[in-house]
Short mmCIF file of C-alpha atoms and ligand atoms in Angstrom, two decimals:
data_model
loop_
_atom_site.label_atom_id
_atom_site.label_comp_id
_atom_site.label_asym_id
_atom_site.label_seq_id
_atom_site.Cartn_x
_atom_site.Cartn_y
_atom_site.Cartn_z
CA MET A 1 -17.13 -17.19 -14.81
CA GLU A 2 -16.78 -16.20 -11.20
CA SER A 3 -18.29 -12.88 -10.22
CA LEU A 4 -16.24 -10.19 -8.49
CA ALA A 5 -18.35 -10.73 -5.39
CA GLU A 6 -17.46 -14.43 -5.33
CA ARG A 7 -13.78 -13.71 -5.85
CA LEU A 8 -13.75 -11.13 -3.09
CA GLU A 9 -15.45 -13.55 -0.72
CA LYS A 10 -12.94 -16.31 -1.50
CA LEU A 11 -9.99 -13.96 -1.01
CA LYS A 12 -11.34 -12.88 2.37
CA GLU A 13 -11.68 -16.54 3.35
CA ARG A 14 -8.08 -17.25 2.31
CA ILE A 15 -6.92 -14.30 4.42
CA GLU A 16 -8.89 -15.62 7.39
CA ARG A 17 -7.39 -19.09 7.02
CA ALA A 18 -3.86 -17.66 6.83
CA LYS A 19 -4.59 -15.70 10.01
CA LEU A 20 -5.77 -18.83 11.77
CA ARG A 21 -2.66 -20.75 10.71
CA SER A 22 -0.52 -18.16 12.41
CA GLY A 23 -2.78 -17.78 15.42
CA ARG A 24 -3.73 -14.19 14.70
CA SER A 25 -6.96 -12.60 15.85
CA ASP A 26 -6.32 -9.00 14.70
CA SER A 27 -7.70 -7.74 11.42
CA VAL A 28 -6.20 -7.61 7.93
CA THR A 29 -7.35 -4.95 5.47
CA LEU A 30 -7.83 -5.92 1.84
CA LEU A 31 -6.86 -3.16 -0.57
CA GLY A 32 -7.94 -3.71 -4.18
CA VAL A 33 -5.36 -2.58 -6.72
CA THR A 34 -7.30 -0.98 -9.57
CA LYS A 35 -4.56 -0.03 -12.05
CA THR A 36 -5.83 -0.73 -15.61
CA VAL A 37 -9.27 -1.61 -14.18
CA ALA A 38 -12.23 0.33 -15.61
CA PRO A 39 -14.31 2.46 -13.24
CA GLU A 40 -17.39 0.26 -13.77
CA ARG A 41 -15.50 -2.78 -12.51
CA VAL A 42 -14.15 -0.83 -9.56
CA ASP A 43 -17.69 0.13 -8.66
CA GLU A 44 -18.82 -3.45 -9.00
CA ALA A 45 -16.18 -4.43 -6.45
CA ARG A 46 -17.36 -1.65 -4.14
CA LEU A 47 -20.93 -2.94 -4.36
CA ALA A 48 -19.57 -6.37 -3.41
CA GLY A 49 -18.08 -4.86 -0.26
CA LEU A 50 -14.62 -3.57 -1.19
CA GLU A 51 -13.92 -0.32 0.69
CA LEU A 52 -10.32 0.53 -0.11
CA VAL A 53 -8.51 0.74 -3.44
CA GLY A 54 -5.00 1.63 -4.57
CA GLU A 55 -3.65 3.25 -7.72
CA ASN A 56 -0.09 3.62 -9.03
CA ARG A 57 -0.39 6.56 -11.34
CA LEU A 58 -1.98 9.91 -10.66
CA GLN A 59 -2.81 10.37 -14.34
CA GLU A 60 -4.80 7.17 -14.43
CA ALA A 61 -6.34 7.59 -10.98
CA LEU A 62 -7.76 11.11 -11.28
CA PRO A 63 -10.32 10.46 -14.06
CA LYS A 64 -11.33 7.22 -12.35
CA MET A 65 -11.90 9.03 -9.07
CA GLU A 66 -13.89 11.66 -10.91
CA ALA A 67 -16.06 8.96 -12.51
CA LEU A 68 -16.68 7.37 -9.11
CA LYS A 69 -16.98 10.54 -7.07
CA GLY A 70 -19.20 10.34 -4.03
CA ASN A 71 -19.41 6.54 -3.88
CA GLY A 72 -17.48 6.40 -0.60
CA LEU A 73 -14.43 4.41 -1.76
CA LYS A 74 -11.14 5.26 -0.09
CA TRP A 75 -8.09 5.65 -2.34
CA HIS A 76 -4.44 5.02 -1.46
CA PHE A 77 -1.50 6.02 -3.63
CA ILE A 78 0.83 3.02 -4.03
CA GLY A 79 2.95 3.97 -7.06
CA THR A 80 6.28 5.72 -7.44
CA PHE A 81 5.90 8.95 -5.54
CA GLN A 82 7.02 12.22 -7.11
CA GLY A 83 7.66 15.12 -4.77
CA ASN A 84 6.42 17.70 -7.27
CA LYS A 85 3.02 15.98 -7.27
CA SER A 86 2.71 16.12 -3.47
CA ARG A 87 -0.18 18.50 -3.42
CA LYS A 88 -2.25 16.64 -6.02
CA CYS A 89 -1.64 13.39 -4.17
CA VAL A 90 -2.66 14.77 -0.80
CA GLU A 91 -5.79 16.36 -2.25
CA ASN A 92 -6.98 13.13 -3.82
CA PHE A 93 -5.71 10.20 -1.77
CA SER A 94 -6.39 9.42 1.87
CA MET A 95 -2.96 7.84 2.25
CA ILE A 96 0.35 7.64 0.39
CA GLN A 97 2.00 4.23 0.89
CA SER A 98 5.14 4.87 -1.11
CA ILE A 99 7.21 7.49 0.69
CA GLY A 100 10.72 6.24 0.01
CA LYS A 101 13.15 9.12 0.46
CA ARG A 102 13.82 11.92 2.92
CA ASP A 103 13.20 14.32 0.05
CA HIS A 104 9.66 12.91 -0.27
CA LEU A 105 9.06 13.73 3.39
CA GLU A 106 10.42 17.25 2.92
CA ARG A 107 8.31 17.94 -0.16
CA LEU A 108 5.20 16.44 1.33
CA SER A 109 5.65 18.34 4.55
CA ARG A 110 5.93 21.63 2.68
CA ALA A 111 2.84 20.92 0.58
CA LEU A 112 0.88 20.04 3.72
CA LYS A 113 1.96 23.26 5.40
CA ASP A 114 0.68 25.21 2.40
CA LEU A 115 -2.62 23.38 2.58
CA GLY A 116 -2.81 24.12 6.31
CA GLY A 117 -4.01 20.58 6.93
CA ALA A 118 -3.81 18.30 9.93
CA ALA A 119 -1.41 15.36 10.07
CA TYR A 120 -1.57 13.35 6.84
CA PRO A 121 -1.10 9.56 6.98
CA VAL A 122 1.67 7.86 5.03
CA LEU A 123 3.57 4.59 4.96
CA LEU A 124 7.30 4.44 4.41
CA GLU A 125 8.29 2.13 1.60
CA VAL A 126 11.20 -0.15 2.42
CA ASN A 127 13.48 -1.54 -0.28
CA ILE A 128 13.66 -4.79 1.61
CA GLY A 129 15.50 -6.70 -1.13
CA LYS A 130 18.06 -3.89 -1.55
CA GLU A 131 17.27 -3.86 -5.27
CA PRO A 132 19.11 -1.05 -7.05
CA GLN A 133 16.25 -0.34 -9.51
CA LYS A 134 13.63 -0.13 -6.77
CA SER A 135 12.63 2.83 -4.66
CA GLY A 136 12.22 2.87 -0.90
CA PHE A 137 14.35 3.35 2.20
CA LEU A 138 17.10 0.88 2.94
CA GLU A 139 16.79 -0.82 6.32
CA GLU A 140 19.81 1.13 7.55
CA GLU A 141 18.15 4.46 6.75
CA LEU A 142 14.79 3.54 8.18
CA ALA A 143 15.62 3.64 11.88
CA LEU A 144 17.05 7.13 11.60
CA VAL A 145 14.10 8.48 9.64
CA LEU A 146 11.71 7.06 12.23
CA GLU A 147 13.74 8.59 15.04
CA GLU A 148 13.62 11.94 13.32
CA ARG A 149 9.95 11.83 12.39
CA SER A 150 9.18 14.91 14.48
CA LEU A 151 11.04 16.93 11.80
CA TRP A 152 7.95 16.48 9.64
CA PRO A 153 5.05 17.05 12.04
CA GLU A 154 2.55 17.45 9.20
CA VAL A 155 3.25 13.90 8.11
CA GLU A 156 1.91 11.04 10.22
CA ILE A 157 3.98 7.94 9.62
CA GLN A 158 1.50 5.12 10.26
CA GLY A 159 3.52 2.17 9.08
CA LEU A 160 5.59 0.43 6.44
CA MET A 161 5.06 -0.93 2.94
CA ALA A 162 7.20 -3.26 0.85
CA VAL A 163 7.32 -5.29 -2.33
CA PRO A 164 9.87 -8.13 -1.99
CA PRO A 165 12.00 -9.20 -4.98
CA PHE A 166 9.96 -11.07 -7.60
CA ASP A 167 12.29 -13.98 -8.16
CA SER A 168 12.81 -15.33 -4.68
CA ASP A 169 10.95 -16.79 -1.71
CA PRO A 170 9.17 -13.80 -0.15
CA ARG A 171 8.89 -15.25 3.36
CA PRO A 172 12.30 -14.15 4.70
CA PHE A 173 11.61 -10.63 3.41
CA PHE A 174 8.20 -10.54 5.08
CA LYS A 175 9.81 -11.74 8.31
CA ARG A 176 12.38 -8.97 8.07
CA MET A 177 9.62 -6.41 7.48
CA ARG A 178 7.76 -7.66 10.54
CA LYS A 179 10.90 -7.06 12.64
CA LEU A 180 11.31 -3.53 11.31
CA PHE A 181 7.61 -2.89 11.91
CA GLU A 182 7.85 -4.00 15.53
CA GLN A 183 11.03 -2.01 16.12
CA GLY A 184 9.35 1.07 14.64
CA LYS A 185 7.35 1.91 17.79
CA GLY A 186 3.78 3.08 17.44
CA LEU A 187 3.40 1.86 13.87
CA LYS A 188 -0.02 0.45 13.01
CA VAL A 189 0.03 -0.59 9.36
CA LEU A 190 2.23 -3.22 7.72
CA SER A 191 1.30 -3.27 4.04
CA MET A 192 2.78 -6.32 2.29
CA GLY A 193 1.58 -9.19 0.15
CA MET A 194 0.14 -9.18 -3.38
CA SER A 195 -1.81 -11.70 -5.47
CA GLU A 196 0.94 -14.33 -5.54
CA ASP A 197 2.10 -14.16 -1.96
CA PHE A 198 -0.55 -12.56 0.27
CA GLU A 199 -1.19 -15.68 2.35
CA THR A 200 2.49 -15.90 3.25
CA ALA A 201 2.44 -12.18 4.05
CA VAL A 202 -0.55 -12.61 6.37
CA GLU A 203 1.14 -15.56 8.09
CA GLU A 204 4.11 -13.28 8.68
CA GLY A 205 2.12 -10.39 10.11
CA ALA A 206 0.80 -8.16 7.29
CA THR A 207 -2.05 -5.92 8.46
CA MET A 208 -2.86 -4.92 4.87
CA VAL A 209 -2.57 -6.86 1.61
CA ARG A 210 -2.74 -5.26 -1.84
CA LEU A 211 -4.53 -7.44 -4.38
CA GLY A 212 -4.81 -6.68 -8.07
CA ARG A 213 -4.99 -9.70 -10.37
CA ALA A 214 -6.38 -12.11 -7.78
CA LEU A 215 -9.43 -9.87 -7.52
CA PHE A 216 -9.85 -8.24 -10.93
CA GLY A 217 -8.19 -10.82 -13.17
CA GLU A 218 -5.12 -10.51 -15.38
CA ARG A 219 -4.21 -7.00 -16.45
CA ARG A 220 -4.37 -6.08 -20.11
CA VAL A 221 -1.73 -3.48 -20.79
C1 PLP B 301 0.32 -3.75 -8.98
C2 PLP B 301 0.64 -3.65 -7.56
C3 PLP B 301 0.05 -4.52 -6.63
C4 PLP B 301 -0.90 -5.64 -7.02
O1 PLP B 301 -0.25 -6.63 -7.73
P1 PLP B 301 -1.02 -8.01 -8.11
O2 PLP B 301 0.09 -8.95 -8.38
O3 PLP B 301 -1.86 -7.70 -9.29
O4 PLP B 301 -1.83 -8.38 -6.92
C5 PLP B 301 0.35 -4.34 -5.28
N1 PLP B 301 1.20 -3.36 -4.87
C6 PLP B 301 1.79 -2.52 -5.72
C7 PLP B 301 2.70 -1.49 -5.19
C8 PLP B 301 1.53 -2.65 -7.08
O5 PLP B 301 2.16 -1.82 -7.93
#
């Protein structure tokens, strides 16, 4: 069986090749998605060179972080954000990628004020497929929220995140995200692409891909 180190190396090569195909010379960050992955495996990936991981659920993430405390990994929150958990999220994650409502910005802003902290980095999640069951801003809302970002000075909007619909060709959605990203002015991070479609995402301009199964193997639920 392939080791985690070998898998990580191969994934990095595939990212590099996708960059070359699209003539890119900037860098793409690989975030390892560690939901359902045991702390020992997460640490193995870190030893192989992984620096950034993402978790969907606070409940699952907190004990894992505790088990791996002090090992230098950076953690991003990528799951459904709940305003009432703002403080816990901010205290434990270096970024929240899934801010998908104005109410999230309000709640987060208030929590940050209480904590007296400096600007906290987030990504705005975009519901790029306009799927009713999915969270995230609609394209129409996004421009306004970005225009009004000074309303929430404690929150530093660094970029955009999206998960395109599962059952269709992701490329047009990635293209659309790239447009929104470029129109967003001053945005640095475009987080899109998962195990099945990250090469397409990189070809279309992703600056961060989020890989779970391709790195850690199939999830057992
Ligand atoms: C689970 C998850 C991923 C990773 O999915 P894989 O298909 O395992 O690569 C990426 N982003 C989000 C938001 C996720 O929930």
